[in-house]
Amino acid sequence: MIMPTATGGIAQQTADSHDAEKNIFSDESRGEGEHRAGDGERRSNNDPRHSKQPRQNNQPRRDKRDVHGWVILDKPIGMTSTHAVAVLKRLFQAKRAGHAGTLDPLASGGLPIALGEATKTVPFVMDGRKRYRFTVAWGEERDTDDTEGRVTRTSELRPQADAIRALLPRFTGLIEQIPPQYSAIKVQGERAYDLARDGETVELKPRPVEIHELTLVEHEDTGRSVFEAECGKGTYVRALARDIGRILGCFGHICALRRTLVGPFRETDMIPLEELEALCNRAASGEGSLADALLPVETALDDIPALAVTRADAARLHRGQAVLLRGRDAPNSSGTVYVTVAGRLLALAEIGNGELIPKRVFNLTGLTASPGRSNERV
């Protein structure tokens, strides 16, 4: 088990969110969940939450519509996750939207954005594995553990590739990790990054995280190393860079970060913002459909068994009523399943004591993913 010593740590740029606090953006709820997001996101002075921006040219408010599905944005560097959700919500004119795991403005890559009924499946994505490709600059430790921070320690030492590789097994598997000082973890009701900005040093306790894989991809003579990590929720990639640098005695901080996997969503699922905007323009002129950018709601449920029911049973489940499971085709398992009727997602339900009990019922009336999108991922 690794218990790194505590010093600085910063920006909220971690690998994942340790608990799925609310991050759904509807007309009534527009603030970001500010959940612990591993290498997630810190507050920005440009955050639209902190200022009301009037509509330009007194343009009328566009009618919102029901849109259901996932868009996996290839988030550009410099954009906050909050702003990304707002942009996609506007492009799709969607009533509801939220993201599944914050990504820091300094990071690029996969930001899964749930629209409409897909917001009900956000926890299943946030609990999944994340994969990152990141670059560590050696010789400086910063209070944010990334390039935005103030330099707190320096060293003339530069590590050898063999020394780095020899150390990586100590950071693989179940380890204990002290979160960065600049993180969204709450300390006596206050966010750690707010306390850090006020000049306070807080004692953050080590917490268990799981690193499934950590590899050295490239080692440069310029004093930088490129890594890939696959990890579970709650992992802070910035803390990995900080702790490896301390043990090697050369110090280090992250200078580049890209997320390449989030739960079931791969890099091939990602869509650049420019491509989405171009598709939106084509759709407005009748030359395409925004449905082509959506992945089905059930894509987030890839790891959950599916159970098909009859239309009669579907009607009961839709009313929130349990269904008795009987006959030779009745499943003998228990736990969570997603229920379909005639190939269409109906509900999330629990099997127990011979009953199918609905927990979340989906209403997919409106714009949904094009029929071919599911087959594209096979």
XYZ file of C-alpha atoms in Angstrom:
378
model
C 0.000 0.000 0.000
C 1.296 3.446 -0.848
C 0.815 6.297 1.572
C 2.419 9.358 -0.009
C 3.334 12.260 2.209
C 1.021 15.221 2.130
C 1.935 18.527 0.580
C 0.325 20.555 -2.100
C -1.900 18.912 -4.709
C -4.215 21.066 -6.732
C -6.566 21.749 -9.479
C -9.528 19.549 -9.528
C -8.295 17.516 -12.426
C -8.583 13.858 -11.239
C -9.304 10.646 -12.885
C -12.834 10.177 -11.771
C -15.633 10.986 -9.444
C -15.696 9.123 -6.170
C -19.358 9.739 -5.555
C -21.995 10.645 -8.080
C -23.342 13.895 -6.735
C -26.024 15.558 -8.787
C -24.762 16.957 -12.077
C -27.940 17.142 -14.115
C -28.605 20.427 -15.849
C -32.284 21.168 -16.389
C -34.031 24.487 -16.731
C -34.496 24.451 -12.961
C -31.013 23.184 -12.026
C -28.121 24.749 -13.901
C -25.251 24.554 -11.454
C -22.536 21.963 -11.792
C -22.554 19.083 -9.351
C -18.961 19.978 -8.410
C -18.569 16.346 -7.420
C -15.210 14.804 -6.731
C -14.108 13.996 -10.236
C -10.672 12.557 -10.004
C -8.810 14.703 -12.448
C -11.935 16.714 -12.850
C -12.466 20.419 -12.865
C -11.814 23.424 -10.687
C -13.848 26.577 -10.754
C -13.071 29.087 -13.443
C -13.494 32.855 -13.445
C -15.267 32.354 -16.748
C -17.709 29.877 -15.255
C -21.158 30.842 -16.551
C -22.595 30.057 -13.104
C -20.991 33.169 -11.675
C -22.582 35.707 -13.985
C -25.843 36.097 -15.811
C -25.286 36.549 -19.511
C -28.092 38.356 -21.348
C -29.380 36.967 -24.604
C -27.778 38.765 -27.538
C -29.856 40.943 -29.855
C -32.924 40.236 -27.711
C -33.320 36.908 -29.482
C -36.380 34.948 -28.372
C -35.834 31.899 -26.246
C -35.953 28.759 -28.387
C -38.433 26.055 -27.421
C -36.783 23.149 -25.624
C -37.485 19.596 -26.760
C -37.171 16.049 -25.531
C -33.824 14.581 -26.616
C -32.650 11.230 -25.247
C -29.215 9.688 -25.610
C -25.498 10.116 -25.063
C -23.067 12.436 -26.804
C -19.407 11.668 -26.127
C -17.754 15.020 -26.636
C -14.068 15.163 -27.455
C -13.665 18.125 -25.141
C -11.105 20.686 -26.258
C -8.491 22.107 -23.925
C -9.663 25.287 -22.242
C -13.363 24.420 -21.965
C -14.965 23.631 -18.630
C -17.284 20.660 -18.322
C -20.081 22.995 -17.266
C -19.694 25.081 -20.401
C -19.558 21.948 -22.572
C -22.889 20.759 -21.191
C -24.421 24.186 -21.790
C -23.177 24.239 -25.389
C -24.576 20.803 -26.202
C -27.838 21.591 -24.495
C -28.160 24.634 -26.755
C -27.171 22.756 -29.924
C -29.762 20.055 -29.292
C -32.319 22.449 -27.747
C -32.551 19.796 -25.035
C -34.634 20.113 -21.892
C -32.189 18.189 -19.717
C -28.494 17.465 -19.862
C -25.668 16.456 -17.553
C -22.169 15.018 -17.701
C -20.816 11.771 -16.284
C -17.487 12.701 -14.743
C -15.896 16.126 -14.804
C -12.876 16.815 -16.992
C -10.512 19.669 -16.139
C -10.296 22.660 -18.514
C -6.604 21.813 -19.069
C -7.529 18.277 -20.179
C -8.927 17.033 -23.473
C -10.822 13.905 -24.422
C -13.943 12.025 -23.507
C -16.685 13.916 -21.703
C -19.871 11.819 -21.778
C -22.903 14.098 -21.847
C -26.300 12.610 -21.097
C -29.393 14.147 -22.675
C -32.941 13.632 -21.449
C -33.665 10.146 -20.104
C -29.981 9.224 -20.408
C -29.414 11.300 -17.259
C -30.992 8.419 -15.324
C -28.056 6.202 -16.326
C -25.245 8.621 -15.361
C -24.192 6.682 -12.200
C -23.466 3.566 -14.269
C -20.952 5.512 -16.360
C -19.366 7.295 -13.416
C -18.745 3.989 -11.660
C -16.907 2.593 -14.690
C -13.204 2.577 -15.412
C -11.382 5.577 -16.837
C -8.284 5.585 -19.023
C -5.900 8.534 -19.265
C -2.820 9.429 -21.255
C -0.795 12.056 -19.427
C 2.587 13.737 -19.534
C 4.645 14.495 -16.428
C 7.239 17.273 -16.421
C 10.050 16.436 -13.997
C 12.046 18.886 -11.882
C 9.195 20.928 -10.373
C 6.386 20.204 -7.963
C 3.519 22.693 -8.036
C 0.809 23.368 -5.509
C -1.834 22.445 -8.067
C 0.103 19.399 -9.316
C -0.327 20.775 -12.839
C 0.996 23.644 -14.953
C -1.370 26.253 -13.500
C 0.105 26.114 -10.029
C 2.851 27.845 -8.136
C 6.229 26.059 -7.972
C 6.786 24.707 -4.454
C 9.795 22.376 -4.916
C 12.525 21.998 -7.505
C 15.225 19.459 -8.280
C 18.052 19.152 -10.775
C 17.580 15.375 -10.844
C 15.928 13.747 -13.851
C 14.765 10.124 -13.600
C 15.881 7.287 -15.837
C 13.236 5.237 -17.632
C 14.289 2.053 -15.814
C 13.879 3.732 -12.426
C 10.386 4.876 -13.346
C 9.334 1.440 -14.583
C 10.678 -0.220 -11.457
C 8.467 2.032 -9.337
C 5.183 1.581 -11.201
C 4.149 -1.729 -9.527
C 3.946 0.182 -6.240
C 1.254 2.350 -7.812
C -0.728 -0.494 -9.347
C -3.628 -2.360 -7.762
C -5.354 -1.211 -4.587
C -3.358 1.652 -3.099
C -3.969 4.518 -0.721
C -3.731 7.993 -2.166
C -3.828 11.429 -0.577
C -5.990 13.691 -2.770
C -4.542 16.985 -4.005
C -5.020 20.077 -1.872
C -6.801 21.646 -4.815
C -9.631 19.151 -5.129
C -13.394 19.229 -4.671
C -13.299 17.098 -1.530
C -15.214 18.698 1.327
C -13.449 19.495 4.582
C -15.852 20.548 7.326
C -18.328 21.672 4.705
C -15.811 23.588 2.585
C -14.256 22.497 -0.715
C -10.546 21.783 -0.375
C -9.714 24.028 -3.344
C -11.497 26.983 -1.695
C -9.485 26.502 1.483
C -6.263 26.181 -0.554
C -6.990 29.445 -2.368
C -7.421 31.121 1.013
C -3.938 29.974 1.966
C -5.021 27.193 4.308
C -3.284 23.838 4.404
C -5.693 21.038 5.178
C -4.939 17.488 6.228
C -6.592 15.272 3.631
C -6.766 11.644 4.666
C -5.467 8.861 2.423
C -8.241 7.037 0.614
C -8.254 3.695 -1.179
C -8.248 3.796 -4.974
C -7.633 1.145 -7.588
C -5.158 1.488 -10.446
C -5.819 -1.336 -12.880
C -2.900 -0.486 -15.133
C -0.095 2.084 -15.171
C 2.518 2.053 -17.918
C 5.366 4.268 -19.091
C 4.684 4.908 -22.773
C 7.476 7.307 -23.632
C 10.455 8.857 -21.848
C 11.971 12.006 -23.310
C 15.443 13.428 -22.815
C 13.792 16.813 -22.287
C 12.723 15.733 -18.802
C 9.201 14.584 -19.587
C 7.531 11.187 -19.461
C 4.286 9.992 -21.012
C 2.121 7.513 -19.100
C -1.136 5.665 -19.580
C -3.330 4.769 -16.627
C -6.551 2.843 -16.294
C -8.174 3.396 -12.947
C -11.344 3.232 -10.904
C -13.397 6.047 -9.471
C -11.837 8.505 -7.061
C -8.322 8.272 -8.512
C -6.396 11.501 -8.940
C -3.929 11.326 -11.822
C -2.275 14.496 -10.572
C -1.553 12.774 -7.279
C 0.171 9.934 -9.161
C 2.534 12.409 -10.805
C 3.159 14.125 -7.467
C 3.873 10.923 -5.530
C 6.062 9.272 -8.170
C 8.145 12.446 -8.379
C 8.601 12.564 -4.619
C 9.765 8.968 -4.351
C 12.194 9.435 -7.260
C 13.445 12.641 -5.622
C 13.031 14.668 -8.805
C 9.509 16.033 -8.217
C 6.991 16.388 -11.004
C 3.642 17.725 -12.183
C 1.239 17.004 -15.013
C 1.640 19.165 -18.103
C -0.782 17.345 -20.452
C -3.787 15.107 -19.865
C -6.228 13.325 -22.161
C -9.065 10.981 -21.216
C -9.474 8.130 -23.695
C -12.003 5.857 -21.970
C -14.994 6.504 -19.710
C -16.995 3.444 -18.726
C -18.360 1.914 -21.943
C -17.392 4.916 -24.072
C -14.234 4.655 -26.140
C -12.139 7.155 -28.065
C -13.867 6.049 -31.284
C -17.172 7.267 -29.800
C -15.887 10.809 -29.290
C -17.113 13.687 -31.449
C -15.195 17.003 -31.692
C -17.200 20.120 -30.947
C -16.629 21.529 -34.451
C -18.124 18.369 -35.957
C -21.174 18.660 -33.738
C -21.666 22.289 -34.676
C -21.355 21.436 -38.380
C -23.912 18.635 -37.981
C -26.227 21.065 -36.210
C -25.974 23.505 -39.117
C -26.688 20.752 -41.637
C -29.669 19.553 -39.600
C -31.066 23.088 -39.479
C -31.007 23.201 -43.278
C -32.599 19.761 -43.601
C -29.418 17.984 -44.749
C -28.905 15.771 -41.717
C -30.126 14.879 -38.263
C -28.673 15.455 -34.821
C -29.838 11.922 -34.051
C -26.703 10.795 -35.892
C -24.601 12.208 -33.051
C -26.494 10.364 -30.317
C -25.693 6.999 -28.806
C -28.690 5.115 -27.346
C -29.540 5.584 -23.677
C -28.879 1.899 -22.999
C -25.261 2.208 -24.172
C -24.436 3.165 -20.586
C -25.877 -0.153 -19.412
C -23.523 -2.440 -21.338
C -22.458 -4.277 -18.180
C -26.027 -4.930 -17.003
C -28.063 -7.943 -18.192
C -31.027 -7.215 -20.443
C -34.431 -8.799 -19.949
C -37.188 -8.747 -22.569
C -40.814 -8.691 -21.401
C -44.206 -8.902 -23.069
C -46.272 -5.829 -23.824
C -48.698 -6.753 -21.038
C -45.886 -6.917 -18.475
C -44.389 -3.747 -19.934
C -47.649 -1.906 -19.253
C -47.510 -2.928 -15.576
C -43.872 -1.904 -15.230
C -44.588 1.415 -16.901
C -47.194 2.108 -14.197
C -44.600 1.318 -11.539
C -46.079 -2.080 -10.695
C -44.046 -5.228 -10.072
C -44.324 -8.214 -12.415
C -44.297 -11.849 -11.294
C -41.618 -13.937 -12.987
C -42.885 -17.403 -13.739
C -42.609 -20.099 -16.361
C -39.639 -21.890 -17.816
C -38.204 -18.688 -19.333
C -38.184 -16.825 -16.009
C -34.654 -15.807 -14.980
C -33.310 -17.514 -11.879
C -30.847 -14.739 -11.110
C -31.243 -11.646 -8.957
C -30.022 -8.072 -9.104
C -30.324 -5.185 -11.526
C -31.435 -5.653 -15.133
C -32.523 -3.326 -17.853
C -35.877 -4.227 -19.304
C -36.834 -4.024 -22.966
C -40.073 -4.478 -24.845
C -40.022 -5.103 -28.599
C -36.320 -4.181 -28.575
C -36.905 -0.801 -26.920
C -35.572 0.250 -23.517
C -38.341 0.375 -20.913
C -36.927 0.400 -17.384
C -34.208 -0.385 -14.902
C -35.507 -3.001 -12.506
C -34.511 -5.349 -9.694
C -35.129 -9.087 -9.700
C -35.892 -10.514 -6.280
C -38.221 -13.055 -4.683
C -39.629 -14.046 -8.032
C -40.609 -10.488 -8.940
C -39.398 -7.848 -11.342
C -39.588 -4.517 -9.528
C -39.220 -1.308 -11.594
C -36.766 1.252 -10.209
C -36.399 3.695 -13.114
C -38.894 3.881 -15.978
C -37.837 5.522 -19.243
C -40.011 7.661 -21.490
C -38.192 7.874 -24.805
C -40.683 10.025 -26.676
C -38.773 12.595 -28.719
C -35.439 12.655 -30.536
C -33.398 9.477 -29.998
C -30.324 7.900 -31.570
C -30.431 6.819 -35.189
C -31.169 3.061 -35.503
C -27.690 2.321 -36.859
C -25.752 3.840 -33.951
C -26.000 0.724 -31.753
C -24.651 -1.500 -34.520
C -21.710 0.840 -35.175
C -20.227 0.018 -31.747
C -20.337 -3.771 -32.112
